[in-house]
Amino acid sequence: MEKQSYTRDNMADLLREHGINPTHQRIEIAYALFGRQEHLSADQIMAVVNDRHSETSKATVYNTLNLFKQHQLIREVIVDPSKVFYDPNTSPHHHFFNLETSELIDIDADAVQIQGLPQLPEGMVTEGVDVIIRIRPGNH
Amino acid sequence: MEKQSYTRDNMADLLREHGINPTHQRIEIAYALFGRQEHLSADQIMAVVNDRHSETSKATVYNTLNLFKQHQLIREVIVDPSKVFYDPNTSPHHHFFNLETSELIDIDADAVQIQGLPQLPEGMVTEGVDVIIRIRPGNH
DNA sequence: CCATTTATTAGACAAAGTCCAATCTTTAGT
DNA sequence: ACTAAAGATTGGACTTTGTCTAATAAATGG
Ligand SMILES: [Mn+2]
Ligand SMILES: [Mn+2]
Ligand SMILES: [Zn+2]
Ligand SMILES: [Zn+2]
């Protein structure tokens, strides 16, 4: 039951498991997300991977994040009107969103149940359910 | 119990009730949202108010929507990574989001209950809870 | 009226994200 | 190893959403 650590090496394996050819840039981007287990925006990811020396372009960051998303290696979180956050956690879960700091905190979906939702409109299927609890530093 | 209709005249009253000075442009923008009771983006609102003859600038559309939001006359809905939707319904409610058409459908919050949410992080208070059910034209 | 405050405007600007054609890298076949 | 084809990366142009600013216009109050 030991939690696996995330190294660049097993990033390559992870990418292969998802049918993605592991290039240098893709490994670095995956490692930025999985190594930290945080919710990062594209520009934050770009800053991380180019911290030591610049080696990954903006186009590649976006290409790669969209590729990861298509292969369901990561998911997007839409909470901030000005930027998308990318989430290495693809298991069903929800979020606290700190409106002051723009930080996201995971909420395991297993513990949560939602009741009383109306029927889906005719001919529609559910793609996902997002619960976002917008929070703010409190009152006293 | 007759549902009130939304005319430009009672838009002016509505604005005054919220401490907003009712100008021609503000009335048109409010009427675009409340008259339709739909979820519209800023550019859709701009198209609506300038349909007959152009009279409202982009700056005023954004100024006005932000003003309405501050006075809690409308709220924002963040579901689409590329644009904000404005919602004339400020009572607590949730949304179906049609991923094909980008249409939003209201879900009354009274019927819905959410259980098992973890405690808020220390010193934080809830500003709001958003439930978004992403839907898509179904399977057969 | 006149003076002051409030609202609107065009257009410059900023930031997030996409697109493209050129280049670089990898792969597979010989 | 050499080559051709396919795949990945790149800088920079471009688009879209939204903000900002300084000038103008409209409303308000005395
Ligand atoms: Mn490196
Ligand atoms: Mn008019
Ligand atoms: Zn998450
Ligand atoms: Zn709504």
Tab-separated table of C-alpha atoms (C1' of nucleotides) and ligand atoms in Angstrom:
chain	number	residue	atom	x	y	z
A	1	MET	CA	0.000	0.000	0.000
A	2	GLU	CA	2.988	2.272	-0.278
A	3	LYS	CA	2.169	5.369	-2.283
A	4	GLN	CA	4.274	5.404	-5.413
A	5	SER	CA	6.584	8.321	-5.952
A	6	TYR	CA	6.664	10.142	-9.217
A	7	THR	CA	9.965	10.179	-11.029
A	8	ARG	CA	10.719	11.215	-14.577
A	9	ASP	CA	11.245	7.534	-15.340
A	10	ASN	CA	7.808	6.410	-14.321
A	11	MET	CA	6.368	9.467	-16.065
A	12	ALA	CA	7.606	7.873	-19.297
A	13	ASP	CA	5.875	4.633	-18.361
A	14	LEU	CA	2.711	6.472	-17.429
A	15	LEU	CA	2.686	8.200	-20.800
A	16	ARG	CA	3.218	4.931	-22.646
A	17	GLU	CA	0.368	3.343	-20.695
A	18	HIS	CA	-1.866	6.059	-22.054
A	19	GLY	CA	-0.621	5.600	-25.600
A	20	ILE	CA	1.433	8.793	-25.576
A	21	ASN	CA	4.925	8.844	-26.985
A	22	PRO	CA	7.128	10.058	-24.149
A	23	THR	CA	9.276	12.914	-25.370
A	24	HIS	CA	11.510	15.058	-23.205
A	25	GLN	CA	9.010	17.902	-23.101
A	26	ARG	CA	6.045	15.655	-22.396
A	27	ILE	CA	7.886	13.992	-19.543
A	28	GLU	CA	8.754	17.346	-18.002
A	29	ILE	CA	5.167	18.571	-18.258
A	30	ALA	CA	3.775	15.359	-16.803
A	31	TYR	CA	6.350	15.513	-14.030
A	32	ALA	CA	5.381	19.108	-13.224
A	33	LEU	CA	1.782	18.014	-12.657
A	34	PHE	CA	2.162	14.535	-11.173
A	35	GLY	CA	5.275	15.289	-9.147
A	36	ARG	CA	3.490	18.082	-7.324
A	37	GLN	CA	-0.045	16.755	-7.384
A	38	GLU	CA	-1.255	20.326	-7.657
A	39	HIS	CA	-3.690	22.187	-9.851
A	40	LEU	CA	-1.633	24.339	-12.186
A	41	SER	CA	-2.455	26.706	-15.010
A	42	ALA	CA	-0.687	26.528	-18.369
A	43	ASP	CA	1.528	29.489	-17.582
A	44	GLN	CA	2.466	28.018	-14.196
A	45	ILE	CA	3.399	24.756	-15.887
A	46	MET	CA	5.446	26.619	-18.441
A	47	ALA	CA	7.271	28.440	-15.655
A	48	VAL	CA	7.998	25.164	-13.865
A	49	VAL	CA	9.359	23.308	-16.868
A	50	ASN	CA	11.472	26.255	-17.975
A	51	ASP	CA	12.799	27.047	-14.521
A	52	ARG	CA	16.326	25.684	-14.924
A	53	HIS	CA	16.779	26.403	-18.580
A	54	SER	CA	14.275	27.276	-21.245
A	55	GLU	CA	13.402	24.309	-23.359
A	56	THR	CA	9.660	24.151	-23.899
A	57	SER	CA	7.619	26.566	-25.967
A	58	LYS	CA	4.180	27.885	-25.201
A	59	ALA	CA	2.779	26.007	-28.209
A	60	THR	CA	4.160	22.738	-26.889
A	61	VAL	CA	2.792	23.343	-23.405
A	62	TYR	CA	-0.695	23.833	-24.827
A	63	ASN	CA	-0.352	21.017	-27.380
A	64	THR	CA	0.779	18.663	-24.654
A	65	LEU	CA	-1.866	19.593	-22.113
A	66	ASN	CA	-4.564	19.111	-24.740
A	67	LEU	CA	-3.047	15.793	-25.724
A	68	PHE	CA	-2.971	14.619	-22.097
A	69	LYS	CA	-6.564	15.698	-21.704
A	70	GLN	CA	-7.657	13.773	-24.814
A	71	HIS	CA	-5.981	10.657	-23.488
A	72	GLN	CA	-7.585	11.219	-20.080
A	73	LEU	CA	-4.272	11.436	-18.328
A	74	ILE	CA	-5.301	14.758	-16.803
A	75	ARG	CA	-8.484	16.812	-16.611
A	76	GLU	CA	-9.357	20.470	-16.786
A	77	VAL	CA	-10.931	22.406	-13.946
A	78	ILE	CA	-12.972	25.425	-14.952
A	79	VAL	CA	-13.390	27.752	-11.996
A	80	ASP	CA	-11.482	30.899	-12.788
A	81	PRO	CA	-12.899	33.024	-15.593
A	82	SER	CA	-9.461	33.919	-16.866
A	83	LYS	CA	-7.580	30.630	-16.946
A	84	VAL	CA	-7.956	26.880	-16.960
A	85	PHE	CA	-6.395	24.700	-14.275
A	86	TYR	CA	-5.005	21.283	-15.118
A	87	ASP	CA	-5.509	18.467	-12.655
A	88	PRO	CA	-3.414	15.283	-12.491
A	89	ASN	CA	-6.189	13.650	-10.481
A	90	THR	CA	-8.673	12.083	-12.904
A	91	SER	CA	-10.634	10.093	-10.360
A	92	PRO	CA	-14.076	11.569	-9.714
A	93	HIS	CA	-13.698	14.372	-7.225
A	94	HIS	CA	-14.803	17.873	-6.387
A	95	HIS	CA	-13.117	21.088	-5.296
A	96	PHE	CA	-12.905	23.832	-2.788
A	97	PHE	CA	-11.858	26.969	-4.630
A	98	ASN	CA	-10.174	29.674	-2.582
A	99	LEU	CA	-11.320	32.904	-4.167
A	100	GLU	CA	-8.505	34.909	-2.580
A	101	THR	CA	-5.583	32.764	-3.644
A	102	SER	CA	-7.119	30.860	-6.597
A	103	GLU	CA	-6.041	27.615	-4.958
A	104	LEU	CA	-7.982	24.408	-5.436
A	105	ILE	CA	-8.350	21.676	-2.818
A	106	ASP	CA	-9.598	18.223	-3.744
A	107	ILE	CA	-12.699	16.661	-2.236
A	108	ASP	CA	-13.020	12.921	-2.733
A	109	ALA	CA	-16.271	12.177	-4.561
A	110	ASP	CA	-16.812	8.877	-2.726
A	111	ALA	CA	-17.713	10.651	0.492
A	112	VAL	CA	-20.140	13.039	-1.205
A	113	GLN	CA	-23.610	12.225	-2.364
A	114	ILE	CA	-25.919	14.470	-4.307
A	115	GLN	CA	-29.650	13.832	-4.180
A	116	GLY	CA	-32.686	15.271	-5.850
A	117	LEU	CA	-31.201	16.142	-9.198
A	118	PRO	CA	-33.876	16.324	-11.874
A	119	GLN	CA	-33.915	13.940	-14.810
A	120	LEU	CA	-31.570	14.677	-17.647
A	121	PRO	CA	-33.084	16.401	-20.655
A	122	GLU	CA	-34.312	13.838	-23.196
A	123	GLY	CA	-31.572	12.164	-25.175
A	124	MET	CA	-28.730	13.491	-23.076
A	125	VAL	CA	-26.126	11.619	-21.061
A	126	THR	CA	-23.978	12.837	-18.207
A	127	GLU	CA	-20.356	13.450	-18.983
A	128	GLY	CA	-19.448	14.511	-15.459
A	129	VAL	CA	-20.597	16.289	-12.340
A	130	ASP	CA	-18.559	19.129	-10.909
A	131	VAL	CA	-19.134	20.502	-7.445
A	132	ILE	CA	-17.252	23.672	-6.672
A	133	ILE	CA	-17.383	25.218	-3.236
A	134	ARG	CA	-16.193	28.762	-3.467
A	135	ILE	CA	-14.552	29.738	-0.178
A	136	ARG	CA	-13.001	32.839	1.280
A	137	PRO	CA	-11.072	33.730	4.439
A	138	GLY	CA	-13.721	33.953	7.125
A	139	ASN	CA	-15.436	36.272	9.430
A	140	HIS	CA	-13.567	36.998	12.708
B	1	MET	CA	-49.231	34.123	-8.266
B	2	GLU	CA	-49.101	35.475	-11.800
B	3	LYS	CA	-45.491	35.632	-12.986
B	4	GLN	CA	-44.518	39.235	-13.610
B	5	SER	CA	-43.503	40.202	-17.095
B	6	TYR	CA	-40.347	42.119	-17.712
B	7	THR	CA	-40.763	45.443	-19.447
B	8	ARG	CA	-38.231	48.196	-19.904
B	9	ASP	CA	-40.231	50.183	-17.353
B	10	ASN	CA	-39.952	47.704	-14.558
B	11	MET	CA	-36.289	47.202	-15.455
B	12	ALA	CA	-35.798	50.814	-14.374
B	13	ASP	CA	-37.538	50.046	-11.099
B	14	LEU	CA	-35.494	46.905	-10.610
B	15	LEU	CA	-32.288	48.849	-11.122
B	16	ARG	CA	-33.368	51.525	-8.638
B	17	GLU	CA	-34.237	48.870	-6.084
B	18	HIS	CA	-30.658	47.704	-6.326
B	19	GLY	CA	-29.277	51.221	-6.004
B	20	ILE	CA	-28.317	51.452	-9.651
B	21	ASN	CA	-29.040	54.596	-11.625
B	22	PRO	CA	-31.165	53.463	-14.568
B	23	THR	CA	-29.653	54.791	-17.761
B	24	HIS	CA	-30.800	53.924	-21.262
B	25	GLN	CA	-27.922	51.458	-21.771
B	26	ARG	CA	-28.339	49.810	-18.381
B	27	ILE	CA	-32.028	49.333	-18.983
B	28	GLU	CA	-31.375	47.695	-22.339
B	29	ILE	CA	-28.769	45.364	-20.879
B	30	ALA	CA	-30.989	44.406	-17.957
B	31	TYR	CA	-33.870	43.855	-20.346
B	32	ALA	CA	-31.736	41.613	-22.539
B	33	LEU	CA	-31.068	39.348	-19.557
B	34	PHE	CA	-34.302	39.529	-17.594
B	35	GLY	CA	-36.603	39.696	-20.602
B	36	ARG	CA	-35.219	36.424	-21.915
B	37	GLN	CA	-34.323	34.730	-18.639
B	38	GLU	CA	-31.411	33.136	-20.422
B	39	HIS	CA	-27.737	32.714	-19.731
B	40	LEU	CA	-25.905	35.032	-22.099
B	41	SER	CA	-22.273	35.899	-22.664
B	42	ALA	CA	-21.084	39.487	-22.924
B	43	ASP	CA	-20.826	39.361	-26.686
B	44	GLN	CA	-24.310	37.878	-26.982
B	45	ILE	CA	-25.665	40.676	-24.803
B	46	MET	CA	-23.863	43.234	-26.908
B	47	ALA	CA	-25.388	41.731	-30.049
B	48	VAL	CA	-28.865	41.835	-28.524
B	49	VAL	CA	-28.739	45.438	-27.354
B	50	ASN	CA	-27.249	46.645	-30.618
B	51	ASP	CA	-29.586	44.670	-32.818
B	52	ARG	CA	-31.859	47.505	-33.972
B	53	HIS	CA	-29.304	50.263	-33.987
B	54	SER	CA	-25.892	50.440	-32.425
B	55	GLU	CA	-25.954	52.380	-29.218
B	56	THR	CA	-23.937	50.581	-26.590
B	57	SER	CA	-20.179	50.152	-26.596
B	58	LYS	CA	-18.233	47.120	-25.522
B	59	ALA	CA	-16.811	49.056	-22.566
B	60	THR	CA	-20.300	49.885	-21.349
B	61	VAL	CA	-21.479	46.304	-21.701
B	62	TYR	CA	-18.622	45.089	-19.506
B	63	ASN	CA	-18.887	48.037	-17.089
B	64	THR	CA	-22.574	47.413	-16.693
B	65	LEU	CA	-22.375	43.661	-16.249
B	66	ASN	CA	-19.721	44.120	-13.578
B	67	LEU	CA	-21.852	46.765	-11.908
B	68	PHE	CA	-24.883	44.477	-11.907
B	69	LYS	CA	-22.777	41.681	-10.457
B	70	GLN	CA	-21.462	43.908	-7.645
B	71	HIS	CA	-25.008	44.879	-6.750
B	72	GLN	CA	-26.062	41.229	-6.892
B	73	LEU	CA	-28.605	41.867	-9.571
B	74	ILE	CA	-27.067	39.119	-11.692
B	75	ARG	CA	-24.450	36.442	-11.198
B	76	GLU	CA	-21.693	34.930	-13.276
B	77	VAL	CA	-21.583	31.296	-14.308
B	78	ILE	CA	-18.124	29.879	-14.964
B	79	VAL	CA	-18.413	26.738	-17.070
B	80	ASP	CA	-16.885	27.509	-20.422
B	81	PRO	CA	-13.138	28.035	-20.483
B	82	SER	CA	-13.406	30.813	-23.024
B	83	LYS	CA	-16.239	33.016	-21.801
B	84	VAL	CA	-18.340	33.958	-18.818
B	85	PHE	CA	-22.111	33.578	-18.835
B	86	TYR	CA	-24.331	36.081	-17.051
B	87	ASP	CA	-27.358	34.810	-15.206
B	88	PRO	CA	-30.378	36.915	-14.251
B	89	ASN	CA	-31.354	34.258	-11.715
B	90	THR	CA	-29.589	35.021	-8.442
B	91	SER	CA	-31.498	32.566	-6.298
B	92	PRO	CA	-29.398	29.557	-5.308
B	93	HIS	CA	-29.461	27.110	-8.170
B	94	HIS	CA	-27.346	24.761	-10.216
B	95	HIS	CA	-26.891	24.005	-13.907
B	96	PHE	CA	-26.901	21.456	-16.610
B	97	PHE	CA	-24.309	22.473	-19.160
B	98	ASN	CA	-24.768	21.170	-22.691
B	99	LEU	CA	-21.243	20.651	-23.966
B	100	GLU	CA	-22.373	20.585	-27.602
B	101	THR	CA	-24.356	23.784	-27.658
B	102	SER	CA	-22.902	25.601	-24.619
B	103	GLU	CA	-26.439	26.037	-23.298
B	104	LEU	CA	-27.178	26.201	-19.597
B	105	ILE	CA	-30.340	24.872	-17.957
B	106	ASP	CA	-31.264	25.852	-14.406
B	107	ILE	CA	-31.720	23.335	-11.616
B	108	ASP	CA	-33.515	24.647	-8.548
B	109	ALA	CA	-31.275	24.255	-5.507
B	110	ASP	CA	-34.197	23.574	-3.160
B	111	ALA	CA	-34.740	20.117	-4.591
B	112	VAL	CA	-31.073	19.170	-4.408
B	113	GLN	CA	-29.187	18.156	-1.314
B	114	ILE	CA	-25.496	17.512	-1.053
B	115	GLN	CA	-24.202	15.341	1.775
B	116	GLY	CA	-20.822	14.284	3.035
B	117	LEU	CA	-18.858	17.388	2.189
B	118	PRO	CA	-15.765	17.677	4.360
B	119	GLN	CA	-15.310	20.530	6.813
B	120	LEU	CA	-14.149	23.800	5.428
B	121	PRO	CA	-10.462	24.582	5.796
B	122	GLU	CA	-9.807	26.473	9.048
B	123	GLY	CA	-10.829	30.123	8.964
B	124	MET	CA	-12.728	29.880	5.688
B	125	VAL	CA	-16.370	30.559	4.939
B	126	THR	CA	-18.483	29.419	2.031
B	127	GLU	CA	-19.313	31.987	-0.563
B	128	GLY	CA	-21.363	29.639	-2.723
B	129	VAL	CA	-21.738	26.101	-3.995
B	130	ASP	CA	-21.904	25.424	-7.708
B	131	VAL	CA	-23.006	22.120	-9.125
B	132	ILE	CA	-22.482	21.729	-12.835
B	133	ILE	CA	-23.677	18.653	-14.654
B	134	ARG	CA	-21.936	18.444	-17.959
B	135	ILE	CA	-24.195	16.740	-20.471
B	136	ARG	CA	-23.983	15.688	-24.086
B	137	PRO	CA	-26.362	14.237	-26.676
B	138	GLY	CA	-26.724	10.599	-25.730
B	139	ASN	CA	-25.977	7.142	-26.826
B	140	HIS	CA	-28.578	5.706	-29.281
C	1	DC	C1'	-28.045	78.409	-16.280
C	2	DC	C1'	-23.687	76.842	-14.466
C	3	DA	C1'	-20.796	73.584	-11.939
C	4	DT	C1'	-19.978	69.116	-10.518
C	5	DT	C1'	-20.601	64.432	-10.678
C	6	DT	C1'	-21.742	60.331	-13.219
C	7	DA	C1'	-21.883	57.562	-17.439
C	8	DT	C1'	-20.408	56.400	-22.039
C	9	DT	C1'	-17.145	55.919	-25.627
C	10	DA	C1'	-13.319	54.625	-29.053
C	11	DG	C1'	-9.500	52.675	-29.202
C	12	DA	C1'	-5.220	51.104	-27.060
C	13	DC	C1'	-3.799	47.426	-24.358
C	14	DA	C1'	-3.212	42.775	-21.952
C	15	DA	C1'	-3.586	37.872	-21.308
C	16	DA	C1'	-5.007	33.227	-22.622
C	17	DG	C1'	-5.038	30.310	-26.097
C	18	DT	C1'	-4.814	28.724	-31.217
C	19	DC	C1'	-2.729	28.224	-35.646
C	20	DC	C1'	0.795	27.751	-39.115
C	21	DA	C1'	4.685	26.873	-41.828
C	22	DA	C1'	9.476	25.848	-40.933
C	23	DT	C1'	12.588	22.972	-38.527
C	24	DC	C1'	14.080	19.320	-35.673
C	25	DT	C1'	13.741	14.475	-34.032
C	26	DT	C1'	12.442	9.860	-34.164
C	27	DT	C1'	11.301	5.692	-36.419
C	28	DA	C1'	11.413	2.059	-39.712
C	29	DG	C1'	12.926	0.054	-43.857
C	30	DT	C1'	16.763	-1.068	-46.684
D	1	DA	C1'	24.598	3.348	-41.554
D	2	DC	C1'	21.547	5.893	-44.805
D	3	DT	C1'	17.240	7.524	-46.101
D	4	DA	C1'	12.438	8.638	-46.303
D	5	DA	C1'	8.401	9.352	-43.851
D	6	DA	C1'	6.030	10.437	-39.835
D	7	DG	C1'	5.789	12.786	-35.577
D	8	DA	C1'	7.016	16.619	-32.395
D	9	DT	C1'	8.525	21.214	-31.414
D	10	DT	C1'	9.062	25.982	-32.410
D	11	DG	C1'	8.622	31.303	-32.936
D	12	DG	C1'	5.656	34.291	-34.002
D	13	DA	C1'	1.387	35.877	-36.011
D	14	DC	C1'	-3.244	35.865	-34.924
D	15	DT	C1'	-7.876	35.700	-32.358
D	16	DT	C1'	-10.807	36.376	-28.539
D	17	DT	C1'	-12.195	37.951	-24.088
D	18	DG	C1'	-11.815	41.403	-21.158
D	19	DT	C1'	-9.617	45.829	-18.990
D	20	DC	C1'	-8.016	50.556	-18.972
D	21	DT	C1'	-7.717	55.382	-20.167
D	22	DA	C1'	-8.411	59.888	-21.414
D	23	DA	C1'	-11.935	62.472	-23.817
D	24	DT	C1'	-16.750	63.456	-24.355
D	25	DA	C1'	-21.524	63.436	-23.162
D	26	DA	C1'	-25.349	63.313	-20.020
D	27	DA	C1'	-27.542	63.934	-15.790
D	28	DT	C1'	-27.994	66.267	-11.357
D	29	DG	C1'	-28.498	69.916	-8.117
D	30	DG	C1'	-28.510	74.523	-6.760
E	1	MN	MN	15.746	19.313	-19.179
E	2	MN	MN	-32.740	52.322	-27.950
E	3	ZN	ZN	-8.566	18.212	-8.351
E	4	ZN	ZN	-28.811	29.869	-14.023
